[in-house]
XYZ file of C-alpha atoms in Angstrom:
757
model
C -24.670 -25.300 26.135
C -21.674 -22.651 26.703
C -21.634 -20.442 30.045
C -21.226 -17.363 28.260
C -25.327 -17.584 27.252
C -25.761 -17.467 30.968
C -24.540 -14.275 30.788
C -26.687 -12.635 28.873
C -30.632 -11.628 28.883
C -32.995 -13.429 27.226
C -33.154 -11.427 23.335
C -35.539 -8.685 23.497
C -35.153 -8.529 27.261
C -34.595 -5.039 28.952
C -31.087 -4.859 30.130
C -27.939 -2.967 29.864
C -25.829 -3.001 26.801
C -23.526 -6.370 26.525
C -19.972 -5.325 26.093
C -19.816 -5.985 22.850
C -22.457 -3.167 21.741
C -20.984 -0.568 24.156
C -19.261 2.183 22.262
C -20.456 1.581 19.062
C -22.379 4.646 17.068
C -25.861 4.172 16.003
C -25.169 2.934 12.577
C -22.545 0.457 13.735
C -25.003 -1.030 16.329
C -27.820 -0.623 13.609
C -25.717 -2.932 11.429
C -25.186 -5.792 14.166
C -28.477 -6.031 15.557
C -30.165 -5.971 12.002
C -30.044 -10.033 12.507
C -32.866 -10.783 9.786
C -33.269 -10.943 5.987
C -30.029 -9.474 3.415
C -28.088 -7.075 4.969
C -25.467 -4.191 3.485
C -23.303 -2.558 5.359
C -21.550 -0.038 3.349
C -18.440 1.037 5.294
C -15.983 3.970 4.199
C -12.878 3.987 5.200
C -11.727 4.537 8.741
C -15.314 3.724 9.730
C -14.741 0.255 12.259
C -15.713 -2.109 10.003
C -13.658 -4.948 11.463
C -15.410 -4.275 15.124
C -18.858 -4.483 13.289
C -18.277 -7.570 11.867
C -16.838 -9.684 14.914
C -19.502 -7.551 16.782
C -22.092 -8.954 14.436
C -20.745 -12.459 14.713
C -20.908 -12.079 19.009
C -24.058 -11.207 18.948
C -25.616 -13.877 16.952
C -24.058 -16.449 18.628
C -24.491 -14.695 22.170
C -28.318 -14.557 21.778
C -28.952 -17.612 20.726
C -29.273 -17.092 17.136
C -27.341 -19.566 15.890
C -24.252 -21.856 16.909
C -21.016 -20.958 15.930
C -20.822 -23.834 13.491
C -23.587 -22.570 12.023
C -22.422 -19.154 10.948
C -20.021 -18.546 7.330
C -17.882 -16.008 7.993
C -15.949 -15.343 4.474
C -12.801 -13.238 4.225
C -10.384 -12.336 1.662
C -6.890 -12.794 2.805
C -5.673 -15.175 5.624
C -4.313 -12.369 7.727
C -7.922 -11.042 7.336
C -9.219 -14.071 8.862
C -6.651 -14.600 12.180
C -8.011 -11.095 12.989
C -11.409 -11.297 12.813
C -11.110 -14.901 14.749
C -8.787 -13.509 17.285
C -11.094 -10.795 17.843
C -14.379 -12.835 18.223
C -12.724 -15.104 20.566
C -11.844 -11.918 22.786
C -15.647 -11.677 23.037
C -17.206 -15.247 23.102
C -13.808 -17.476 23.981
C -13.063 -20.393 22.578
C -16.837 -21.150 20.669
C -14.819 -18.576 17.939
C -12.594 -21.595 16.867
C -15.940 -23.567 15.648
C -17.549 -20.924 13.114
C -16.891 -21.366 9.692
C -14.869 -18.657 9.158
C -11.684 -18.219 6.656
C -11.087 -17.151 3.101
C -12.859 -17.707 -0.076
C -10.536 -20.378 -1.069
C -10.054 -22.042 2.096
C -13.995 -22.656 2.849
C -14.195 -23.207 -0.087
C -11.788 -26.366 -0.073
C -13.134 -27.639 2.921
C -16.742 -28.089 0.885
C -14.818 -29.766 -1.831
C -13.254 -32.233 0.436
C -16.707 -33.086 1.214
C -17.727 -33.679 -1.659
C -15.120 -34.454 -4.152
C -16.713 -37.158 -5.686
C -19.458 -35.246 -7.272
C -17.081 -33.491 -9.813
C -15.022 -36.923 -10.295
C -12.144 -36.356 -7.780
C -10.938 -38.081 -4.588
C -11.119 -36.381 -1.138
C -7.295 -36.197 -0.966
C -7.120 -33.984 -4.182
C -4.163 -32.456 -4.554
C -4.168 -28.351 -5.371
C -1.450 -27.353 -7.772
C 0.533 -24.052 -7.725
C 1.361 -21.894 -10.852
C 4.707 -23.559 -11.263
C 2.672 -27.091 -11.784
C -0.246 -25.596 -13.758
C 2.214 -23.937 -16.454
C 3.747 -27.288 -16.788
C 0.766 -29.311 -17.212
C -0.506 -26.625 -19.584
C 2.587 -27.217 -21.518
C 2.292 -30.530 -21.393
C -1.080 -30.037 -23.187
C 0.415 -27.919 -25.856
C 2.977 -30.071 -26.809
C 0.455 -32.756 -27.485
C -1.895 -30.705 -29.502
C 1.171 -29.052 -31.658
C 0.201 -25.847 -30.612
C 3.574 -23.328 -30.679
C 4.017 -21.901 -27.502
C 6.269 -19.580 -28.825
C 3.376 -17.761 -30.888
C 0.839 -18.992 -27.651
C 2.665 -18.805 -24.516
C 1.238 -21.171 -22.162
C 1.363 -18.088 -19.455
C -1.196 -16.183 -21.099
C -3.544 -18.978 -22.387
C -3.646 -20.014 -18.457
C -4.710 -16.270 -17.746
C -7.812 -16.959 -19.767
C -8.525 -20.150 -18.380
C -8.426 -18.456 -14.963
C -10.244 -15.558 -15.839
C -13.147 -17.973 -17.543
C -13.111 -19.893 -14.081
C -13.410 -16.549 -12.052
C -16.220 -16.029 -13.966
C -17.942 -19.426 -13.461
C -17.420 -20.989 -16.681
C -16.799 -24.564 -17.669
C -15.782 -25.733 -20.726
C -19.387 -27.271 -21.620
C -21.008 -23.129 -20.987
C -18.179 -22.333 -23.221
C -18.485 -22.429 -27.685
C -15.632 -22.577 -29.659
C -16.514 -19.122 -30.423
C -15.194 -17.519 -26.710
C -11.541 -18.567 -27.600
C -11.502 -16.391 -30.858
C -8.222 -16.708 -32.734
C -6.299 -17.716 -29.415
C -4.172 -20.928 -29.930
C -5.780 -21.315 -33.614
C -9.328 -21.385 -32.375
C -8.613 -24.632 -30.269
C -8.175 -22.297 -26.910
C -11.781 -23.312 -25.172
C -10.742 -27.741 -26.537
C -7.420 -26.834 -24.862
C -9.105 -25.555 -21.590
C -11.686 -29.291 -21.590
C -8.387 -31.280 -22.086
C -6.383 -29.146 -19.361
C -10.114 -29.855 -16.799
C -9.863 -33.537 -17.633
C -5.993 -34.170 -17.506
C -6.605 -32.683 -14.088
C -9.171 -34.432 -12.773
C -6.448 -37.831 -14.221
C -4.058 -36.269 -11.682
C -6.929 -36.355 -8.974
C -6.066 -32.425 -8.420
C -7.613 -29.127 -9.097
C -6.471 -25.352 -9.511
C -7.670 -22.564 -7.158
C -9.721 -21.593 -9.353
C -11.455 -25.065 -9.443
C -11.670 -24.778 -5.540
C -15.145 -22.661 -6.059
C -16.328 -23.599 -9.505
C -16.549 -27.312 -8.589
C -18.435 -26.050 -5.606
C -20.673 -23.835 -7.753
C -20.884 -26.849 -10.150
C -22.154 -29.487 -7.161
C -24.801 -26.412 -6.015
C -25.946 -26.319 -9.250
C -26.383 -29.519 -10.377
C -27.329 -31.330 -6.809
C -30.160 -29.574 -4.975
C -29.448 -32.139 -2.248
C -26.201 -31.140 -1.184
C -27.603 -27.319 -1.871
C -29.778 -28.160 0.471
C -27.868 -29.666 3.369
C -25.487 -26.471 3.200
C -29.288 -24.399 3.834
C -29.705 -26.342 7.025
C -26.771 -25.807 8.197
C -26.157 -22.350 7.347
C -28.212 -20.060 9.410
C -26.199 -16.829 8.885
C -23.717 -15.901 6.181
C -21.293 -12.546 6.640
C -19.235 -11.358 3.934
C -16.083 -8.995 4.118
C -14.727 -6.785 1.077
C -18.009 -7.608 -0.750
C -16.554 -5.076 -3.304
C -14.137 -7.005 -4.360
C -16.115 -10.424 -4.905
C -15.591 -11.762 -8.617
C -18.397 -13.779 -10.527
C -17.849 -17.489 -9.145
C -17.372 -16.056 -5.588
C -20.718 -14.094 -6.105
C -22.230 -17.421 -7.435
C -21.241 -18.967 -4.541
C -22.577 -17.043 -1.896
C -26.286 -16.000 -3.730
C -26.848 -20.259 -3.521
C -25.603 -20.600 -0.405
C -28.247 -17.406 0.776
C -31.229 -18.233 -1.502
C -32.896 -19.559 1.411
C -32.937 -18.462 4.395
C -31.609 -15.029 2.678
C -29.798 -14.339 6.088
C -26.491 -12.467 4.099
C -24.733 -9.597 5.545
C -22.361 -8.417 3.073
C -19.975 -5.346 4.090
C -17.890 -3.216 1.957
C -17.273 -0.176 -0.122
C -18.415 0.438 -3.567
C -15.803 4.061 -3.371
C -12.917 1.268 -2.679
C -13.048 -1.281 -5.620
C -10.064 -1.224 -7.202
C -9.390 -4.829 -8.345
C -11.511 -5.536 -11.528
C -7.701 -6.079 -13.516
C -7.920 -9.421 -11.376
C -11.713 -10.238 -11.714
C -13.398 -8.305 -9.035
C -17.392 -7.007 -10.520
C -18.578 -3.893 -8.614
C -21.562 -4.206 -10.135
C -22.126 -7.207 -7.362
C -22.217 -5.068 -4.707
C -24.183 -2.043 -6.636
C -26.839 -4.958 -7.368
C -27.099 -5.879 -4.223
C -30.734 -4.615 -3.429
C -31.698 -5.941 -6.851
C -30.300 -9.331 -5.682
C -31.675 -9.337 -2.680
C -35.159 -7.765 -2.698
C -36.021 -5.607 0.658
C -32.530 -5.197 1.505
C -31.408 -3.562 4.503
C -28.902 -0.836 3.880
C -26.707 0.368 6.410
C -24.007 3.366 5.984
C -21.275 3.712 8.173
C -20.446 7.120 7.616
C -17.986 8.445 10.501
C -14.157 8.247 10.375
C -12.093 7.643 12.966
C -9.171 7.688 10.772
C -8.671 10.890 9.293
C -9.031 15.037 9.589
C -12.383 16.707 8.263
C -10.000 18.244 5.399
C -9.042 15.181 4.558
C -12.242 13.026 4.078
C -14.188 16.526 2.434
C -11.158 16.046 -0.421
C -11.687 12.371 -0.788
C -15.294 12.708 -0.656
C -15.620 15.552 -3.262
C -13.378 13.513 -5.578
C -15.506 10.506 -5.091
C -18.884 12.052 -5.805
C -17.609 12.129 -9.576
C -18.574 8.991 -9.749
C -21.850 7.824 -11.909
C -21.482 3.954 -10.449
C -21.960 4.367 -6.663
C -24.775 3.596 -4.284
C -23.846 7.086 -2.425
C -22.124 7.721 1.256
C -20.092 10.815 3.097
C -17.115 10.696 5.463
C -17.374 12.841 8.547
C -15.305 13.020 11.557
C -16.025 14.867 14.795
C -12.654 15.689 14.986
C -12.110 19.266 15.174
C -8.977 21.149 12.831
C -6.558 19.539 10.594
C -4.382 20.841 7.722
C -5.707 21.207 4.068
C -4.406 18.019 1.630
C -1.461 19.953 0.011
C -0.806 20.263 -3.466
C 2.421 21.070 -5.242
C 3.645 21.275 -8.762
C 7.128 20.170 -9.547
C 9.179 20.959 -12.554
C 10.179 17.090 -13.454
C 10.446 13.576 -11.005
C 13.724 14.398 -9.985
C 12.431 17.795 -8.361
C 9.310 15.932 -7.189
C 11.626 13.419 -5.220
C 13.722 16.012 -3.880
C 10.824 18.013 -1.854
C 8.925 14.961 -0.803
C 12.546 14.283 0.999
C 12.961 17.622 1.997
C 9.304 17.520 3.732
C 10.257 14.070 5.067
C 12.994 15.887 6.949
C 11.196 18.942 8.162
C 8.699 15.890 9.517
C 10.900 13.897 11.384
C 12.863 17.176 12.761
C 9.125 17.920 14.397
C 9.300 14.883 16.230
C 7.156 12.753 13.738
C 8.900 9.488 13.027
C 9.342 7.584 9.905
C 6.956 4.797 10.141
C 4.381 6.589 10.422
C 4.646 7.816 6.448
C 4.477 6.717 3.314
C 4.807 7.502 -0.191
C 2.299 6.020 -2.323
C 2.780 5.319 -6.060
C 0.265 4.538 -8.853
C 3.008 2.422 -10.738
C 6.304 0.536 -9.626
C 8.384 2.268 -11.829
C 8.082 5.317 -9.884
C 9.536 4.004 -6.860
C 13.267 4.288 -7.812
C 13.534 7.948 -7.686
C 12.549 8.010 -4.408
C 14.850 5.073 -3.514
C 17.663 6.985 -4.744
C 16.823 10.032 -2.850
C 15.691 8.213 0.100
C 19.286 6.377 -0.202
C 21.086 10.177 -0.666
C 19.752 11.918 2.161
C 20.002 8.528 4.102
C 16.615 7.871 4.746
C 15.742 3.983 5.989
C 13.318 3.026 3.690
C 10.443 -0.431 2.992
C 9.037 -1.803 -0.054
C 5.917 -3.059 1.159
C 3.918 -5.464 -1.454
C 6.556 -5.293 -4.082
C 10.491 -5.493 -3.810
C 12.909 -2.554 -4.085
C 13.808 -1.371 -7.062
C 17.355 -2.795 -7.494
C 15.742 -6.011 -6.022
C 13.425 -7.253 -8.865
C 13.668 -10.100 -10.955
C 13.983 -7.983 -14.105
C 15.970 -5.135 -13.222
C 18.340 -7.932 -11.581
C 18.728 -10.248 -15.326
C 19.510 -6.730 -17.111
C 22.366 -5.527 -14.031
C 23.548 -9.609 -14.564
C 24.255 -9.021 -18.200
C 25.762 -5.535 -17.116
C 28.211 -7.252 -14.266
C 29.216 -10.038 -17.080
C 30.120 -7.433 -19.283
C 32.508 -5.732 -16.362
C 33.133 -8.937 -14.871
C 33.589 -11.795 -17.167
C 34.927 -14.122 -14.143
C 31.509 -13.435 -12.518
C 29.851 -17.033 -12.426
C 26.705 -15.993 -10.913
C 25.666 -13.141 -13.227
C 26.666 -15.908 -15.756
C 24.676 -18.728 -14.971
C 21.839 -16.243 -14.270
C 21.351 -14.709 -17.527
C 22.919 -17.554 -19.912
C 19.949 -18.486 -20.906
C 17.438 -15.571 -19.858
C 16.003 -15.007 -22.600
C 16.096 -18.975 -23.531
C 18.133 -20.078 -26.244
C 18.479 -23.667 -25.568
C 20.656 -23.564 -23.377
C 19.233 -26.450 -20.853
C 20.592 -27.791 -17.553
C 22.346 -30.671 -19.262
C 24.985 -27.904 -21.321
C 25.298 -26.272 -18.018
C 25.956 -28.764 -15.673
C 28.662 -29.383 -19.087
C 30.296 -25.861 -18.130
C 30.365 -26.577 -14.934
C 32.228 -29.822 -15.042
C 34.558 -27.958 -17.294
C 34.959 -24.964 -14.896
C 35.794 -27.390 -12.231
C 37.951 -29.355 -14.013
C 40.012 -26.527 -15.342
C 39.909 -24.451 -12.010
C 38.225 -21.274 -14.946
C 35.443 -19.405 -13.591
C 32.171 -20.146 -16.606
C 33.300 -17.632 -18.930
C 36.389 -19.052 -19.708
C 35.314 -22.466 -19.410
C 32.780 -21.863 -21.664
C 34.803 -20.588 -24.651
C 37.064 -23.826 -24.067
C 34.153 -26.100 -24.519
C 32.451 -24.452 -27.318
C 35.950 -25.502 -29.152
C 35.181 -29.204 -28.143
C 32.705 -31.701 -28.858
C 31.195 -31.850 -25.314
C 27.764 -30.071 -26.487
C 25.357 -30.912 -28.519
C 25.580 -28.982 -31.763
C 22.979 -27.069 -30.969
C 23.660 -26.153 -27.866
C 27.342 -25.665 -28.591
C 25.980 -23.106 -31.307
C 23.668 -20.995 -28.630
C 26.136 -20.921 -26.059
C 28.758 -19.803 -28.791
C 25.985 -17.075 -29.517
C 25.852 -15.874 -26.394
C 29.775 -15.528 -25.831
C 29.784 -13.746 -29.037
C 27.464 -11.337 -27.938
C 28.893 -11.250 -24.485
C 32.280 -10.310 -26.101
C 30.540 -7.436 -28.950
C 28.839 -5.592 -26.100
C 31.888 -5.653 -23.989
C 33.856 -3.713 -27.006
C 30.745 -1.654 -27.245
C 31.017 -0.486 -23.905
C 34.105 1.123 -24.407
C 32.455 3.397 -26.699
C 28.956 3.789 -25.233
C 27.661 5.502 -22.751
C 26.145 3.196 -19.917
C 22.703 4.102 -20.847
C 22.894 3.176 -24.643
C 24.973 0.041 -23.797
C 21.834 -1.010 -21.348
C 19.350 -0.314 -24.146
C 21.101 -1.939 -26.577
C 22.038 -5.148 -24.639
C 18.014 -5.076 -23.472
C 17.251 -4.672 -27.528
C 19.881 -7.500 -28.857
C 19.752 -10.011 -26.431
C 16.136 -10.415 -26.469
C 15.019 -9.951 -22.830
C 12.609 -6.481 -23.659
C 11.245 -8.466 -26.833
C 10.451 -11.637 -24.380
C 8.374 -9.599 -21.761
C 6.304 -7.640 -24.648
C 5.327 -11.097 -25.844
C 4.118 -12.015 -22.627
C 0.638 -11.333 -21.689
C 0.510 -11.366 -18.031
C -0.650 -8.471 -16.247
C 2.721 -8.364 -14.393
C 4.697 -7.991 -17.934
C 3.444 -3.955 -18.366
C 5.093 -3.179 -15.260
C 7.952 -5.295 -15.739
C 8.828 -3.533 -18.899
C 8.164 0.213 -17.247
C 10.832 -1.109 -14.666
C 13.329 -1.723 -17.587
C 12.821 1.692 -18.766
C 13.094 3.084 -15.492
C 16.861 1.326 -15.129
C 18.229 2.662 -18.420
C 16.925 6.468 -17.206
C 18.687 4.789 -12.969
C 22.321 4.363 -15.074
C 22.284 7.604 -17.249
C 22.987 9.581 -13.882
C 26.571 7.488 -13.859
C 29.566 8.247 -15.542
C 30.693 4.534 -16.207
C 29.593 0.671 -15.847
C 31.528 0.607 -12.397
C 30.595 3.543 -10.822
C 27.098 2.350 -11.527
C 27.392 -1.108 -10.465
C 29.522 -0.477 -7.271
C 26.532 1.898 -6.111
C 24.118 -1.098 -6.577
C 26.074 -3.291 -4.219
C 25.631 -0.400 -1.733
C 22.152 0.076 -2.138
C 21.671 -3.709 -1.572
C 23.633 -3.304 1.474
C 22.278 -0.692 3.217
C 18.974 -2.031 2.398
C 19.899 -5.753 3.757
C 21.286 -4.168 6.781
C 18.992 -1.238 7.689
C 17.503 -2.286 10.912
C 16.418 1.371 11.416
C 12.723 3.211 11.673
C 11.614 2.668 8.218
C 9.440 5.007 5.688
C 6.924 3.214 3.849
C 7.256 2.928 0.058
C 4.181 1.198 -2.067
C 1.951 1.305 -4.336
C -1.930 2.797 -3.780
C -3.299 -1.064 -4.908
C -0.759 -2.309 -1.695
C -1.933 0.426 0.231
C -5.487 -0.303 0.595
C -6.787 -1.375 4.289
C -3.597 0.874 5.544
C -3.383 4.019 7.401
C -0.699 6.389 7.795
C -0.106 10.290 9.849
C 1.571 11.471 6.686
C 0.681 10.455 2.687
C 2.954 11.551 -0.077
C 0.971 10.999 -2.954
C 3.171 11.838 -6.493
C 2.779 11.240 -9.965
C -0.761 13.016 -10.456
C -0.552 13.980 -13.850
C -2.877 12.802 -16.962
C -1.697 9.502 -18.228
C 0.034 8.691 -14.941
C -2.395 9.055 -12.610
C -5.554 8.245 -14.315
C -3.281 5.748 -16.003
C -3.420 5.615 -19.575
C -4.092 1.881 -20.386
C -6.623 1.185 -17.998
C -8.046 4.473 -19.526
C -7.610 3.459 -22.968
C -8.577 -0.233 -22.157
C -11.155 -0.144 -19.859
C -12.577 3.729 -21.073
C -15.065 5.290 -18.439
C -14.970 2.453 -16.192
C -11.483 2.290 -16.409
C -11.345 6.170 -15.046
C -14.073 5.280 -12.553
C -11.568 2.759 -11.218
C -8.771 5.265 -10.935
C -10.602 7.479 -9.437
C -11.917 5.046 -6.988
C -7.558 4.514 -6.689
C -7.406 8.008 -5.800
C -9.742 8.163 -3.346
C -7.978 5.313 -1.602
C -5.122 7.351 -1.536
C -6.434 10.368 0.281
C -8.033 8.580 2.564
C -4.967 6.334 3.841
C -4.343 9.310 5.676
C -4.692 10.395 9.466
C -3.166 13.995 9.420
C -1.363 15.132 6.453
C -1.991 14.683 2.785
C 0.351 16.043 0.239
C -0.619 15.168 -3.443
C 2.356 16.191 -6.249
C 2.332 16.672 -10.222
C 5.420 17.163 -12.651
C 5.575 19.257 -15.520
C 7.873 17.043 -17.203
C 8.553 13.343 -16.762
C 10.320 10.560 -18.195
C 7.657 7.888 -19.268
C 8.635 4.667 -21.553
C 11.838 6.188 -21.440
C 10.607 9.282 -23.357
C 10.450 12.824 -21.982
C 6.761 14.439 -22.074
C 4.850 17.633 -20.970
C 2.273 16.451 -19.126
C -0.936 18.071 -17.891
C -2.189 17.920 -13.894
C -4.411 15.015 -13.416
C -7.840 15.589 -14.304
C -8.234 14.739 -10.604
C -7.218 17.773 -9.006
C -10.292 20.004 -10.639
C -12.114 17.670 -8.684
C -11.020 18.732 -5.297
C -12.957 21.013 -3.404
C -11.013 24.465 -3.503
C -11.654 25.092 0.354
C -9.678 21.726 1.806
C -6.770 21.783 -0.408
C -3.629 24.064 -0.322
C -2.062 25.435 -3.425
C 0.450 28.110 -1.336
C 3.833 29.058 -3.317
C 5.921 26.117 -3.403
C 10.033 27.176 -3.924
C 11.396 28.019 -7.402
C 10.052 26.367 -10.499
C 7.576 24.385 -9.022
C 5.449 27.488 -7.514
C 5.839 29.644 -10.590
C 4.333 26.173 -12.710
C 1.807 25.546 -9.647
C 0.688 29.240 -10.331
C 0.281 28.653 -14.197
C -1.846 25.748 -13.313
C -4.429 27.322 -10.812
C -6.878 27.817 -14.024
C -6.506 23.599 -14.529
C -6.726 23.144 -10.475
C -10.109 24.967 -10.661
C -11.959 22.732 -13.747
C -11.768 25.588 -16.406
C -9.541 23.299 -17.790
C -11.904 20.273 -18.116
C -15.169 21.953 -19.036
C -15.964 23.388 -15.588
C -19.562 21.829 -15.321
C -19.824 18.925 -18.157
C -21.063 15.518 -16.750
C -18.170 13.280 -16.210
C -19.008 11.910 -19.690
C -18.872 14.712 -21.240
C -15.498 15.469 -19.989
C -14.316 11.613 -20.872
C -15.599 12.008 -24.382
C -13.541 15.424 -24.930
C -10.091 14.023 -23.447
C -10.650 10.637 -25.909
C -11.194 13.399 -28.858
C -7.859 15.425 -27.880
C -4.815 14.606 -30.010
C -1.793 12.826 -28.689
C 0.828 15.192 -26.544
C 4.203 15.472 -28.267
C 7.569 15.527 -26.389
C 8.390 17.510 -23.351
C 8.917 21.889 -23.073
C 12.794 21.346 -22.707
C 14.980 23.883 -21.011
C 13.133 26.562 -18.739
C 10.536 29.337 -19.597
C 11.590 32.504 -20.615
C 8.098 33.540 -18.818
C 6.432 31.806 -15.654
C 2.944 33.590 -14.970
C 2.250 34.629 -11.739
C -1.572 34.665 -12.169
C -3.568 33.038 -15.261
C -1.971 31.610 -18.597
C -2.725 34.291 -21.248
C -5.220 33.264 -23.591
C -4.221 32.401 -27.056
C -5.782 32.129 -30.630
C -5.955 30.263 -33.276
C -3.058 31.529 -35.726
C -1.504 33.906 -33.127
C 2.151 33.891 -33.083
C 4.505 32.870 -30.199
C 8.032 32.666 -29.060
C 9.715 29.823 -26.957
C 13.202 29.884 -25.509
C 14.305 26.709 -26.674
C 12.114 25.798 -29.832
C 11.686 29.567 -30.992
C 9.253 30.960 -32.815
C 5.690 29.580 -34.507
C 2.296 29.714 -34.838
C -0.572 28.611 -32.859
C -3.016 25.365 -34.236
C -5.132 24.865 -31.505
C -5.578 27.053 -28.212
C -7.258 24.574 -25.404
C -7.110 26.772 -22.154
C -3.752 26.824 -21.328
C -2.689 23.356 -24.189
C -1.227 25.168 -26.943
C -0.024 23.200 -30.360
C 2.242 25.039 -31.774
C 4.203 24.785 -35.333
C 7.479 26.414 -34.789
C 9.295 27.038 -37.612
C 12.584 25.365 -36.727
C 11.239 22.776 -34.254
C 8.386 21.298 -35.943
C 4.982 20.898 -34.243
C 4.841 20.671 -30.430
C 2.556 20.837 -27.696
C 3.443 23.536 -25.337
C 1.880 24.930 -21.945
C 0.864 28.818 -22.567
C 2.684 29.425 -19.583
C 5.878 28.735 -21.404
C 5.544 30.711 -24.221
C 5.018 34.555 -25.258
C 3.494 36.242 -27.950
C 5.214 37.588 -30.861
C 5.088 40.058 -33.276
């Protein structure tokens, strides 16, 4: 036996605490020492869950409750697995290498290679990546005469993957489960796809867990083997598990019941990729008699930040409940700032960053966390203007994103006909029937004549070098480029960009794409149109993009972090900026429309994650107006602002119009606009029943309130500086629907109109 055991007292004997227990607070120690039976550790943000997990592993081994190879420890990422193994190794030495520790997929693959023959595979099976999966599925679609233009392989594969995440093999599905997709044949296509994988001795990532669950369910002797082997099971980030992961864990733990799941129901933000929050919420029902330990002492954030986050998340009904606290004294309140539009939002955040820099705060300790990727562009532009280095985490910089680079390639080719790289990038994007053979023909012609690809293409289409279909496609592409080049002389850069994206079919391509990434790509294209509006000419915009890219590549300085809220989970920063807290942006309207009350609660959890990333300072911004889907809209402050505790937020006046707007919105923060003490369900129902908001209020108001907004009655006459005189049709607090004599029906804030005779 390893010598490490001899340094510890026998289990249960009184002695000094072993090193791995020293420094743990009482709940943390309780979570470590509660070894027998099911345990759920509700670990709030910043409460030291990783230390609890590693100390628990050390405790099980060093007290001889289990050998390292008798413990199964499951994480979600390779990085988390490496960190956990390194920290355990520091406590128990080389024995840490013998723990079955890894991600769900890595551990499932290890098990599957031992029992592959039970699901018709060999132990040498291959694991396909996404490209291989799509290629295989396309072959099956072609063999079944399925129109891939109508039913893209990526769309069908997404449904198959969701079925696998729910533990559903083809034999567990009926034809009706596939609906009308692929002519009602999707379940059969799924069956053919699985059969083909077996012929290839291959599986995809979804199969790794699905096959193991199938083996455990159909071969009790195999399951019994692992019941004997794994005496203890530990699971990290349990709130993020999907159905098949949940089934796998339950099957493994049903004998010993020695399963410890660590997670935070308040940080479950991945429902869109299959995570089931009910897995953690019903833990005590799945494992009767389970011990629940709450880790509530936070070691990261100040008291006002924790109070704001806690007050906000308390509005969720689907939670087990806990209250984060800290023994740290002091701390600045969470600052809430209202601004006129997205540009002012970026300016104010940029100014605050520079101010913090002057006070000695490093850029590496700051982060801007946005709800959607398209929001980053305005901040990137502002930071570049200020000369503030930044990095985008969890995604590419705006001008490096594939869809943005594709669109810019069209503009580059119009501005510079000899740009071969741009030509090659978009000649068949979207697909026009110009394949590799045709492109090789163009390359040979270009090299032979010493011409650019564009000029060579004109020569080739006038010959018989290409097949008729390819020749027609290339000719059509050249004709379109020529037409857009002519239009560029009279259109603004924004108008030209919109026309290219529309006429080329590029926007339609992403509209037809049903992958989870497609909506974000469309938002980025609309944001690109916004970006080019700021430039008088196409060459000026392209030069700007080149300089931005060069500066990004050459930057070696300390950088501020720019990322989405989803990507920020698990990270922490001294200062966090949270822009875009408006209805429709955050909470995200698509999430509300698609999943209703459950979507709202997940959006609120996302807001909670954002606030709790901050250690010392948190700034929340909302704009009165914002360009969404390339249209100006007037926006209401996010309902989440009304759920923040007044005692822990700072609404002090900002400069200029921002402060005036915020003053007019004070009532919204207090909750009056959302029904005060109504239940979450009542507020949600009221929101769903409310009329849709109209276009933006353009121009500055004639009067900006310094206190509460005046109350208007239906039928009252009002005056707006831009829209003129009108009659109030609907009055809902500070939100008005007004029928203007000249401008028609508009939705405006009460602070921007005055009573008229």
